[in-house]
Amino acid sequence: MRKGGIGISRIHGFMASLAGGYHNVPYTTRDIHNVNAKQRREGGLDAESCLRYLQECKANDPALYYKEVVDGEGVLQHLFWCDGTSQIDYQVFGDVVAFDAMYKKNVYLSPIVVFSDVNHHNQTVVFAAALVADEKEETYVWLFQQLQTSMKGKALVSIITNGDRQMKSAIEQVFPEAHHRLCAWHLLQNATSNIGKPKFIRMFRDCMLGDYEVRTFQRK
């Protein structure tokens, strides 16, 4: 049914109608998603197509860097990539890097990791991206090592994350001199949940996100 284009929820509903109700179906929509993703990964077609596409891109962009990791059965686990333009941007704007591993809206339910920041026009620039099979410490270590290798060894000065402990440990191993800070969204969430005073939250947000000279910032 998936190959025929039928959605997961409709498949689950159809199975429930056959079984006499949802309570008689021994699996959830998430279980169907997981099985479907596993079948697609093991089929290898998407991974092969992706790697072939990157090889073709490298022919037009010799600076493009990508690295993959496969398991003992030859199934793709992790894939990191960045193109030549991203590497140039990193050399200019890469002192501060935002590291986001919260995107999971894909058919494999795998984290899509993005390394990014802003340029001198306050526009988002993406330095690199990756697909990973898990969010373990060793996976993050591998990702940071790939970033360092692809960027010719240039170490970042500051990195902004969601505060994940595995990330923190990996950063300390690969970029021991980097300043590790929480992202603005999580700081605001912490302030809201721990203090809960709307006036303070507004003032705090203004201080954190406002464009002020140092003295004005300190006074506020």
mmCIF file of C-alpha atoms in Angstrom:
data_model
loop_
_atom_site.group_PDB
_atom_site.id
_atom_site.type_symbol
_atom_site.label_atom_id
_atom_site.label_comp_id
_atom_site.label_asym_id
_atom_site.label_seq_id
_atom_site.Cartn_x
_atom_site.Cartn_y
_atom_site.Cartn_z
ATOM 1 C CA MET A 1 0.000 0.000 0.000
ATOM 2 C CA ARG A 2 2.892 2.372 0.664
ATOM 3 C CA LYS A 3 4.293 1.671 -2.790
ATOM 4 C CA GLY A 4 0.853 2.567 -4.143
ATOM 5 C CA GLY A 5 1.056 5.956 -2.454
ATOM 6 C CA ILE A 6 -1.362 5.323 0.403
ATOM 7 C CA GLY A 7 -0.577 7.274 3.568
ATOM 8 C CA ILE A 8 0.451 5.641 6.843
ATOM 9 C CA SER A 9 -2.671 6.776 8.727
ATOM 10 C CA ARG A 10 -4.986 5.358 6.048
ATOM 11 C CA ILE A 11 -3.080 2.061 6.049
ATOM 12 C CA HIS A 12 -3.440 1.841 9.820
ATOM 13 C CA GLY A 13 -7.157 2.653 9.555
ATOM 14 C CA PHE A 14 -7.647 -0.001 6.882
ATOM 15 C CA MET A 15 -5.948 -2.627 9.049
ATOM 16 C CA ALA A 16 -8.143 -1.577 11.968
ATOM 17 C CA SER A 17 -11.288 -2.007 9.863
ATOM 18 C CA LEU A 18 -10.148 -5.514 8.891
ATOM 19 C CA ALA A 19 -9.325 -6.422 12.499
ATOM 20 C CA GLY A 20 -12.554 -5.068 13.971
ATOM 21 C CA GLY A 21 -11.106 -1.948 15.606
ATOM 22 C CA TYR A 22 -7.867 -0.159 16.445
ATOM 23 C CA HIS A 23 -7.621 -2.063 19.728
ATOM 24 C CA ASN A 24 -7.088 -5.251 17.704
ATOM 25 C CA VAL A 25 -4.137 -3.846 15.711
ATOM 26 C CA PRO A 26 -0.923 -4.760 17.585
ATOM 27 C CA TYR A 27 1.154 -1.865 16.164
ATOM 28 C CA THR A 28 1.002 1.929 15.847
ATOM 29 C CA THR A 29 1.485 4.304 12.926
ATOM 30 C CA ARG A 30 4.997 4.972 14.264
ATOM 31 C CA ASP A 31 5.738 1.221 13.985
ATOM 32 C CA ILE A 32 4.659 1.302 10.336
ATOM 33 C CA HIS A 33 6.877 4.340 9.735
ATOM 34 C CA ASN A 34 9.846 2.540 11.324
ATOM 35 C CA VAL A 35 9.383 -0.614 9.262
ATOM 36 C CA ASN A 36 8.936 1.413 6.098
ATOM 37 C CA ALA A 37 12.086 3.424 6.799
ATOM 38 C CA LYS A 38 14.070 0.260 7.545
ATOM 39 C CA GLN A 39 12.923 -1.308 4.270
ATOM 40 C CA ARG A 40 13.943 1.789 2.316
ATOM 41 C CA ARG A 41 17.370 1.906 4.012
ATOM 42 C CA GLU A 42 18.028 -1.803 3.449
ATOM 43 C CA GLY A 43 16.843 -1.538 -0.136
ATOM 44 C CA GLY A 44 19.827 0.717 -0.717
ATOM 45 C CA LEU A 45 18.324 2.465 -3.731
ATOM 46 C CA ASP A 46 17.930 5.865 -2.080
ATOM 47 C CA ALA A 47 21.417 5.735 -0.541
ATOM 48 C CA GLU A 48 23.005 4.702 -3.835
ATOM 49 C CA SER A 49 21.167 7.455 -5.689
ATOM 50 C CA CYS A 50 22.236 10.022 -3.115
ATOM 51 C CA LEU A 51 25.912 9.030 -3.263
ATOM 52 C CA ARG A 52 25.798 8.975 -7.055
ATOM 53 C CA TYR A 53 24.306 12.477 -7.030
ATOM 54 C CA LEU A 54 27.098 13.735 -4.741
ATOM 55 C CA GLN A 55 29.705 12.190 -7.056
ATOM 56 C CA GLU A 56 28.140 14.031 -9.991
ATOM 57 C CA CYS A 57 28.139 17.294 -8.002
ATOM 58 C CA LYS A 58 31.806 16.835 -7.169
ATOM 59 C CA ALA A 59 32.604 16.678 -10.889
ATOM 60 C CA ASN A 60 31.255 20.247 -11.178
ATOM 61 C CA ASP A 61 32.477 21.376 -7.747
ATOM 62 C CA PRO A 62 35.861 19.757 -6.972
ATOM 63 C CA ALA A 63 35.896 21.355 -3.505
ATOM 64 C CA LEU A 64 32.724 19.508 -2.478
ATOM 65 C CA TYR A 65 33.385 17.246 0.500
ATOM 66 C CA TYR A 66 31.280 14.281 1.577
ATOM 67 C CA LYS A 67 31.828 11.266 3.780
ATOM 68 C CA GLU A 68 29.628 8.283 4.485
ATOM 69 C CA VAL A 69 29.585 5.490 7.077
ATOM 70 C CA VAL A 70 28.057 2.089 6.382
ATOM 71 C CA ASP A 71 27.515 -0.766 8.810
ATOM 72 C CA GLY A 72 28.735 -4.357 8.501
ATOM 73 C CA GLU A 73 25.837 -5.188 6.192
ATOM 74 C CA GLY A 74 26.595 -2.283 3.872
ATOM 75 C CA VAL A 75 23.626 -0.182 5.012
ATOM 76 C CA LEU A 76 24.226 3.577 5.044
ATOM 77 C CA GLN A 77 24.284 4.954 8.602
ATOM 78 C CA HIS A 78 25.713 8.488 8.418
ATOM 79 C CA LEU A 79 26.308 10.924 5.561
ATOM 80 C CA PHE A 80 28.035 14.328 5.852
ATOM 81 C CA TRP A 81 28.408 16.851 3.022
ATOM 82 C CA CYS A 82 29.343 20.474 2.274
ATOM 83 C CA ASP A 83 30.050 22.207 -1.023
ATOM 84 C CA GLY A 84 32.745 24.669 -2.024
ATOM 85 C CA THR A 85 30.604 27.751 -1.379
ATOM 86 C CA SER A 86 29.825 26.545 2.140
ATOM 87 C CA GLN A 87 33.532 26.113 2.824
ATOM 88 C CA ILE A 88 34.253 29.687 1.675
ATOM 89 C CA ASP A 89 31.423 30.978 3.877
ATOM 90 C CA TYR A 90 32.836 29.077 6.858
ATOM 91 C CA GLN A 91 36.272 30.645 6.448
ATOM 92 C CA VAL A 92 34.653 34.109 6.615
ATOM 93 C CA PHE A 93 31.676 33.632 8.947
ATOM 94 C CA GLY A 94 32.449 30.374 10.759
ATOM 95 C CA ASP A 95 33.709 31.731 14.083
ATOM 96 C CA VAL A 96 30.246 31.098 15.499
ATOM 97 C CA VAL A 97 28.331 27.994 14.437
ATOM 98 C CA ALA A 98 24.780 26.980 15.275
ATOM 99 C CA PHE A 99 24.486 23.189 15.472
ATOM 100 C CA ASP A 100 20.915 21.939 15.072
ATOM 101 C CA ALA A 101 19.966 18.260 15.167
ATOM 102 C CA MET A 102 16.221 18.740 15.688
ATOM 103 C CA TYR A 103 14.987 18.163 12.140
ATOM 104 C CA LYS A 104 13.469 14.670 11.866
ATOM 105 C CA LYS A 105 10.657 15.161 9.378
ATOM 106 C CA ASN A 106 11.776 12.675 6.739
ATOM 107 C CA VAL A 107 10.754 9.187 5.658
ATOM 108 C CA TYR A 108 13.623 7.596 7.592
ATOM 109 C CA LEU A 109 12.864 9.412 10.883
ATOM 110 C CA SER A 110 16.598 10.145 10.987
ATOM 111 C CA PRO A 111 18.000 13.390 12.384
ATOM 112 C CA ILE A 112 19.062 15.890 9.727
ATOM 113 C CA VAL A 113 21.942 17.839 11.244
ATOM 114 C CA VAL A 114 22.628 21.397 10.054
ATOM 115 C CA PHE A 115 25.691 23.560 10.753
ATOM 116 C CA SER A 116 24.810 27.199 10.086
ATOM 117 C CA ASP A 117 25.176 30.850 11.080
ATOM 118 C CA VAL A 118 24.517 34.310 9.615
ATOM 119 C CA ASN A 119 26.578 36.475 7.260
ATOM 120 C CA HIS A 120 27.215 40.241 7.384
ATOM 121 C CA HIS A 121 23.702 40.860 6.006
ATOM 122 C CA ASN A 122 22.166 38.776 8.818
ATOM 123 C CA GLN A 123 21.212 36.114 6.261
ATOM 124 C CA THR A 124 21.422 32.450 7.170
ATOM 125 C CA VAL A 125 24.360 30.584 5.678
ATOM 126 C CA VAL A 126 24.625 26.795 5.818
ATOM 127 C CA PHE A 127 28.147 25.464 6.318
ATOM 128 C CA ALA A 128 27.382 21.741 6.183
ATOM 129 C CA ALA A 129 24.638 19.179 6.670
ATOM 130 C CA ALA A 130 24.375 15.498 7.525
ATOM 131 C CA LEU A 131 21.984 12.597 7.872
ATOM 132 C CA VAL A 132 22.687 10.363 10.868
ATOM 133 C CA ALA A 133 21.176 7.115 12.132
ATOM 134 C CA ASP A 134 21.302 8.085 15.818
ATOM 135 C CA GLU A 135 22.202 10.831 18.274
ATOM 136 C CA LYS A 136 24.939 9.069 20.220
ATOM 137 C CA GLU A 137 28.081 10.792 21.478
ATOM 138 C CA GLU A 138 30.325 8.906 19.055
ATOM 139 C CA THR A 139 28.104 10.029 16.169
ATOM 140 C CA TYR A 140 28.485 13.680 17.178
ATOM 141 C CA VAL A 141 32.255 13.204 17.531
ATOM 142 C CA TRP A 142 32.338 11.853 13.967
ATOM 143 C CA LEU A 143 30.262 14.812 12.722
ATOM 144 C CA PHE A 144 32.522 17.413 14.347
ATOM 145 C CA GLN A 145 35.589 15.635 12.998
ATOM 146 C CA GLN A 146 34.109 15.768 9.491
ATOM 147 C CA LEU A 147 33.371 19.478 9.900
ATOM 148 C CA GLN A 148 36.951 20.106 11.008
ATOM 149 C CA THR A 149 38.388 18.067 8.136
ATOM 150 C CA SER A 150 36.173 19.622 5.478
ATOM 151 C CA MET A 151 37.035 23.136 6.701
ATOM 152 C CA LYS A 152 40.790 22.553 6.461
ATOM 153 C CA GLY A 153 41.236 22.322 10.219
ATOM 154 C CA LYS A 154 39.787 25.724 11.097
ATOM 155 C CA ALA A 155 38.411 25.480 14.622
ATOM 156 C CA LEU A 156 35.220 27.302 15.518
ATOM 157 C CA VAL A 157 35.319 29.879 18.331
ATOM 158 C CA SER A 158 31.781 29.480 19.644
ATOM 159 C CA ILE A 159 29.084 26.871 19.067
ATOM 160 C CA ILE A 160 25.388 27.209 19.853
ATOM 161 C CA THR A 161 23.333 24.063 20.576
ATOM 162 C CA ASN A 162 20.252 22.897 22.471
ATOM 163 C CA GLY A 163 22.443 21.820 25.407
ATOM 164 C CA ASP A 164 22.341 18.077 24.707
ATOM 165 C CA ARG A 165 24.846 16.241 26.942
ATOM 166 C CA GLN A 166 26.136 14.004 24.151
ATOM 167 C CA MET A 167 26.769 17.095 22.020
ATOM 168 C CA LYS A 168 28.546 18.827 24.900
ATOM 169 C CA SER A 169 30.909 15.902 25.434
ATOM 170 C CA ALA A 170 31.639 15.581 21.700
ATOM 171 C CA ILE A 171 32.376 19.312 21.412
ATOM 172 C CA GLU A 172 34.838 19.110 24.317
ATOM 173 C CA GLN A 173 36.670 16.272 22.558
ATOM 174 C CA VAL A 174 36.931 17.791 19.073
ATOM 175 C CA PHE A 175 36.862 21.556 19.791
ATOM 176 C CA PRO A 176 38.181 21.833 23.373
ATOM 177 C CA GLU A 177 38.769 25.601 23.117
ATOM 178 C CA ALA A 178 35.293 26.438 21.795
ATOM 179 C CA HIS A 179 32.720 28.333 23.848
ATOM 180 C CA HIS A 180 29.570 26.201 24.090
ATOM 181 C CA ARG A 181 26.322 28.143 24.586
ATOM 182 C CA LEU A 182 22.575 27.489 24.577
ATOM 183 C CA CYS A 183 20.525 28.785 21.650
ATOM 184 C CA ALA A 184 18.158 31.738 22.159
ATOM 185 C CA TRP A 185 15.024 29.598 21.881
ATOM 186 C CA HIS A 186 16.090 27.342 24.751
ATOM 187 C CA LEU A 187 17.202 30.303 26.869
ATOM 188 C CA LEU A 188 13.756 31.871 26.466
ATOM 189 C CA GLN A 189 12.076 28.536 27.243
ATOM 190 C CA ASN A 190 14.156 28.214 30.418
ATOM 191 C CA ALA A 191 13.350 31.772 31.472
ATOM 192 C CA THR A 192 9.633 31.246 30.814
ATOM 193 C CA SER A 193 9.389 27.934 32.684
ATOM 194 C CA ASN A 194 11.617 28.896 35.643
ATOM 195 C CA ILE A 195 10.621 32.546 36.180
ATOM 196 C CA GLY A 196 7.299 32.924 34.422
ATOM 197 C CA LYS A 197 7.008 36.727 34.663
ATOM 198 C CA PRO A 198 5.872 38.174 31.297
ATOM 199 C CA LYS A 199 7.482 41.586 31.905
ATOM 200 C CA PHE A 200 10.830 39.996 32.712
ATOM 201 C CA ILE A 201 10.582 37.692 29.682
ATOM 202 C CA ARG A 202 9.985 40.701 27.395
ATOM 203 C CA MET A 203 12.945 42.588 28.874
ATOM 204 C CA PHE A 204 15.163 39.507 28.776
ATOM 205 C CA ARG A 205 14.254 38.844 25.146
ATOM 206 C CA ASP A 206 14.963 42.478 24.268
ATOM 207 C CA CYS A 207 18.419 42.304 25.883
ATOM 208 C CA MET A 208 19.255 38.990 24.262
ATOM 209 C CA LEU A 209 18.049 39.701 20.714
ATOM 210 C CA GLY A 210 18.362 43.499 20.518
ATOM 211 C CA ASP A 211 21.153 45.172 18.545
ATOM 212 C CA TYR A 212 22.819 47.363 21.190
ATOM 213 C CA GLU A 213 26.209 48.868 21.872
ATOM 214 C CA VAL A 214 27.995 47.299 24.860
ATOM 215 C CA ARG A 215 27.260 50.121 27.329
ATOM 216 C CA THR A 216 23.563 50.237 26.375
ATOM 217 C CA PHE A 217 23.337 46.460 26.722
ATOM 218 C CA GLN A 218 24.971 46.512 30.165
ATOM 219 C CA ARG A 219 22.658 49.321 31.348
ATOM 220 C CA LYS A 220 19.579 47.422 30.172
#
